[in-house]
XYZ file of C-alpha atoms in Angstrom:
317
model
C 135.348 78.446 111.468
C 136.752 80.941 113.930
C 134.671 82.782 116.473
C 134.262 86.533 116.309
C 136.228 88.106 119.128
C 134.969 90.692 121.547
C 137.504 93.219 120.318
C 134.828 94.854 118.180
C 133.807 96.843 121.211
C 130.402 95.670 122.421
C 129.901 96.625 126.050
C 126.373 95.380 126.549
C 122.866 96.464 125.741
C 121.782 100.097 126.258
C 119.739 100.449 129.441
C 116.700 101.756 127.529
C 117.006 100.308 124.028
C 115.760 102.199 120.982
C 116.561 99.862 118.095
C 116.407 101.333 114.586
C 116.789 99.393 111.366
C 119.113 101.378 109.116
C 117.790 100.527 105.655
C 120.794 100.274 103.350
C 118.639 100.650 100.224
C 117.520 104.143 101.310
C 120.896 105.410 102.527
C 122.211 108.299 100.445
C 125.332 107.919 98.304
C 128.489 109.157 100.012
C 132.150 109.501 99.150
C 133.234 109.579 102.790
C 131.889 108.547 106.194
C 130.858 112.030 107.351
C 128.409 112.336 104.433
C 126.352 109.278 105.471
C 123.187 109.437 107.556
C 124.643 106.551 109.574
C 127.460 108.638 111.030
C 125.041 111.402 112.080
C 122.509 109.334 114.035
C 121.447 110.970 117.314
C 122.504 109.289 120.525
C 118.973 108.226 121.448
C 119.038 105.788 118.504
C 121.259 103.666 120.689
C 120.947 100.335 118.877
C 121.364 100.362 115.084
C 120.771 97.308 112.878
C 122.354 97.533 109.419
C 119.802 95.952 107.106
C 119.976 93.386 105.650
C 122.726 90.775 105.344
C 122.080 87.490 103.566
C 122.364 84.345 105.710
C 124.175 82.792 102.739
C 126.415 85.822 102.244
C 129.610 85.480 100.271
C 132.348 87.658 101.712
C 135.814 87.440 100.147
C 137.230 89.984 102.586
C 138.709 93.437 102.051
C 135.297 94.984 102.808
C 133.887 93.822 99.477
C 130.140 93.953 100.219
C 128.785 93.028 96.771
C 127.556 89.544 97.739
C 126.629 90.252 101.368
C 123.093 91.527 100.784
C 123.783 95.025 102.118
C 122.709 97.632 99.547
C 124.715 100.680 100.584
C 125.668 102.850 97.613
C 129.258 103.277 98.746
C 132.263 101.016 99.360
C 132.656 98.856 102.425
C 135.547 101.020 103.590
C 133.163 103.993 103.812
C 130.668 101.873 105.770
C 133.377 100.732 108.193
C 134.535 104.310 108.717
C 130.959 105.585 109.124
C 130.373 103.009 111.868
C 133.583 104.079 113.594
C 132.628 107.758 113.300
C 129.150 107.097 114.699
C 130.603 105.250 117.684
C 133.170 107.994 118.229
C 130.402 110.607 118.270
C 127.948 108.433 120.233
C 129.959 106.139 122.536
C 126.793 104.589 123.951
C 125.517 103.402 120.571
C 125.777 99.756 119.537
C 125.720 98.630 115.896
C 124.441 95.247 114.711
C 124.244 93.386 111.428
C 120.633 92.388 110.722
C 120.822 88.958 109.093
C 117.847 87.642 107.137
C 114.624 89.589 106.927
C 111.687 88.937 104.655
C 113.708 88.796 101.432
C 116.821 86.834 102.432
C 115.652 83.386 103.465
C 118.311 80.881 102.357
C 119.072 79.738 105.890
C 119.914 76.219 104.720
C 123.052 77.711 103.141
C 123.967 79.753 106.230
C 127.573 80.958 105.943
C 128.567 81.768 109.512
C 132.236 82.050 108.616
C 131.487 84.930 106.227
C 129.313 86.637 108.849
C 132.005 86.315 111.514
C 134.598 87.937 109.258
C 132.173 90.675 108.215
C 131.426 91.542 111.854
C 135.144 91.737 112.567
C 136.013 93.831 109.516
C 133.164 96.326 109.942
C 133.736 96.658 113.688
C 130.128 96.062 114.715
C 128.836 94.866 118.065
C 126.772 91.811 117.198
C 123.908 90.298 115.220
C 120.169 90.806 114.859
C 118.937 87.320 113.941
C 115.977 88.067 111.684
C 114.672 84.592 110.837
C 111.240 84.953 109.221
C 109.923 81.565 108.065
C 107.105 82.004 105.557
C 105.323 78.880 106.795
C 106.284 78.130 110.412
C 103.846 75.209 110.537
C 102.318 75.955 113.930
C 99.695 73.821 115.634
C 97.816 75.864 118.246
C 95.713 73.094 119.767
C 96.755 73.026 123.412
C 100.471 73.696 123.726
C 101.733 75.418 120.588
C 104.228 73.509 118.474
C 105.737 74.714 115.205
C 107.775 73.017 112.524
C 110.085 76.048 112.660
C 110.914 75.508 116.358
C 113.911 73.268 115.658
C 115.395 75.782 113.212
C 114.970 78.650 115.682
C 116.697 76.694 118.452
C 119.522 75.617 116.160
C 120.099 79.115 114.767
C 120.235 80.796 118.171
C 122.681 78.201 119.493
C 124.926 78.432 116.420
C 124.918 82.224 116.285
C 125.732 82.538 119.980
C 128.590 80.060 119.605
C 129.983 82.064 116.681
C 129.378 85.440 118.355
C 130.120 84.987 122.072
C 129.285 87.665 124.586
C 129.951 90.546 124.989
C 128.880 90.578 121.333
C 125.129 91.097 121.211
C 122.511 88.708 119.835
C 119.050 90.179 119.335
C 115.954 88.467 117.939
C 112.836 89.990 116.354
C 109.605 88.023 116.667
C 106.387 88.053 114.676
C 103.532 90.347 115.710
C 101.351 87.430 116.841
C 104.273 85.172 117.706
C 103.450 84.987 121.435
C 99.706 84.368 121.029
C 97.993 80.983 121.179
C 98.366 79.928 124.820
C 97.238 80.904 128.310
C 95.568 84.285 128.659
C 96.349 84.941 124.974
C 95.098 81.608 123.625
C 92.340 83.264 121.587
C 94.014 86.632 120.956
C 93.266 88.102 117.550
C 94.204 87.990 114.804
C 95.018 84.338 114.281
C 97.403 83.388 111.523
C 100.194 81.030 110.464
C 102.625 82.754 112.874
C 100.411 82.476 115.975
C 102.709 81.209 118.724
C 105.688 80.890 116.398
C 108.259 82.144 118.923
C 106.862 80.646 122.139
C 109.030 77.529 122.208
C 112.220 79.485 121.552
C 111.529 81.965 124.337
C 110.873 79.263 126.941
C 113.792 77.070 125.861
C 117.266 76.907 127.453
C 118.603 78.507 124.256
C 116.727 81.713 125.122
C 119.443 82.495 127.682
C 121.701 83.303 124.710
C 119.439 86.186 123.583
C 120.183 89.740 124.753
C 117.032 91.447 123.427
C 113.747 90.363 121.871
C 111.859 92.824 119.687
C 108.268 92.522 118.484
C 107.479 93.248 114.846
C 104.187 94.817 115.961
C 103.133 95.856 112.485
C 101.376 94.475 109.415
C 99.104 92.581 111.793
C 95.858 93.770 110.233
C 92.967 95.868 111.573
C 92.271 93.691 114.642
C 95.892 93.604 115.848
C 96.614 95.433 119.115
C 100.332 96.168 119.645
C 99.943 96.625 123.397
C 98.291 93.220 123.704
C 101.194 91.741 121.743
C 103.619 93.362 124.202
C 101.776 91.795 127.135
C 101.776 88.379 125.468
C 105.530 88.492 124.850
C 106.182 89.733 128.370
C 104.302 86.758 129.812
C 106.857 84.336 128.357
C 110.020 86.474 128.000
C 111.375 88.242 131.094
C 114.459 89.858 129.541
C 114.874 93.120 127.594
C 111.908 93.552 125.247
C 111.319 96.156 122.530
C 107.988 96.955 120.889
C 108.387 97.634 117.170
C 106.625 100.275 115.081
C 106.729 100.777 111.322
C 106.805 103.813 109.072
C 103.402 104.017 107.307
C 101.582 103.067 105.243
C 100.655 99.583 106.416
C 100.269 97.122 103.557
C 97.898 94.843 105.478
C 95.421 97.246 107.025
C 97.131 98.233 110.224
C 98.231 99.287 112.612
C 99.085 102.683 111.135
C 101.601 104.339 113.413
C 101.155 108.053 113.997
C 103.375 110.222 116.174
C 100.830 110.287 119.058
C 100.282 106.504 118.943
C 104.003 105.727 118.837
C 104.752 108.113 121.700
C 101.934 106.733 123.853
C 103.021 103.140 123.293
C 106.603 104.063 124.181
C 105.360 105.749 127.340
C 103.507 102.567 128.293
C 106.560 100.419 127.556
C 108.764 102.728 129.638
C 106.863 101.611 132.743
C 108.723 98.315 132.343
C 112.336 98.635 133.565
C 113.487 96.352 130.724
C 111.240 97.863 128.065
C 112.414 99.496 124.848
C 111.184 100.357 121.372
C 112.092 99.399 117.811
C 111.583 101.238 114.503
C 111.510 99.893 110.948
C 112.767 101.317 108.612
C 114.555 104.407 109.907
C 114.976 106.104 106.521
C 111.483 105.205 105.315
C 109.190 107.968 104.080
C 105.450 107.627 103.386
C 103.732 109.143 100.351
C 102.014 112.477 100.869
C 102.681 115.378 103.204
C 104.724 114.532 106.283
C 103.239 115.287 109.672
C 102.179 113.729 112.985
C 99.505 111.618 111.254
C 101.785 110.642 108.342
C 105.275 110.421 109.860
C 108.563 109.351 108.369
C 111.182 107.428 110.307
C 112.715 110.595 111.706
C 109.448 111.812 113.243
C 108.637 108.372 114.645
C 112.119 108.025 116.145
C 111.703 111.348 117.946
C 108.293 110.239 119.243
C 109.755 106.990 120.582
C 112.583 108.948 122.191
C 110.123 111.218 124.004
C 107.931 108.329 125.104
C 110.892 106.408 126.513
C 112.135 109.501 128.356
C 115.504 109.548 126.594
C 117.646 112.660 126.191
C 118.183 114.816 123.113
C 114.910 113.989 121.354
C 114.869 117.294 119.448
C 117.911 116.144 117.480
C 117.195 114.430 114.181
C 119.097 113.032 111.224
C 121.218 115.414 109.226
């Protein structure tokens, strides 16, 4: 297997990251790059994860995306050109391939060679390693240990070897993934993923990670996203993004409104390495849109304002 080369253009992480997951299943059909939402993203959406690529992707080349997991309703050539047009319009924006997610979990058949070639052919800047084990097998008595720890460590090492810097490697963690020890030993709610990312973040392999984001959603009614931020910050000292989700929540909270998202972003902005994350950018809730029932566009603008970024009045076209 050959390594991906740095010629794809990554020049490092944005100083104040606003990571958005560009949901391929909601992208509009397009016959050319200029007609995509992707090519029109505002500059404040400075980190864009194309969602989602299968870990076991089959990629024969020639921008044939049929077996990659991406669900864009246009050819791979249009996607490649839309990425290039976005980066031409917004030189500070970095584009990632989000690998995995909740629905693509065949990590045992990981095809790094296909992913390397896909990164090269699309001209993206790195990988969002979205490993979401259904049953991480965590024991939270004393020092947390999880059956998934070995897989996390192996995946980060293998992805960094295949995608050397300056290509980016970002990692999303579970809402409660940093709970279970120290000041957050008894933090609520408890669940199978309590502490599931602790051993990765304090391992030598963590030095390979450029950004950690917190999937601070679907935690239930007792989950406090700001507490989750503090728990992650206790163990991870690098760039950290707090994630919000387009409503409605399927598990009883938190429900992100425009005021809540903006206030959380304002809190995060007090941290010089703090950023925000949004999933999914093109999502739209049922009912009338507004500050209490926002779509991805409204939430992205709120995060922009809270982080103090420029151009927040601009939205998707």
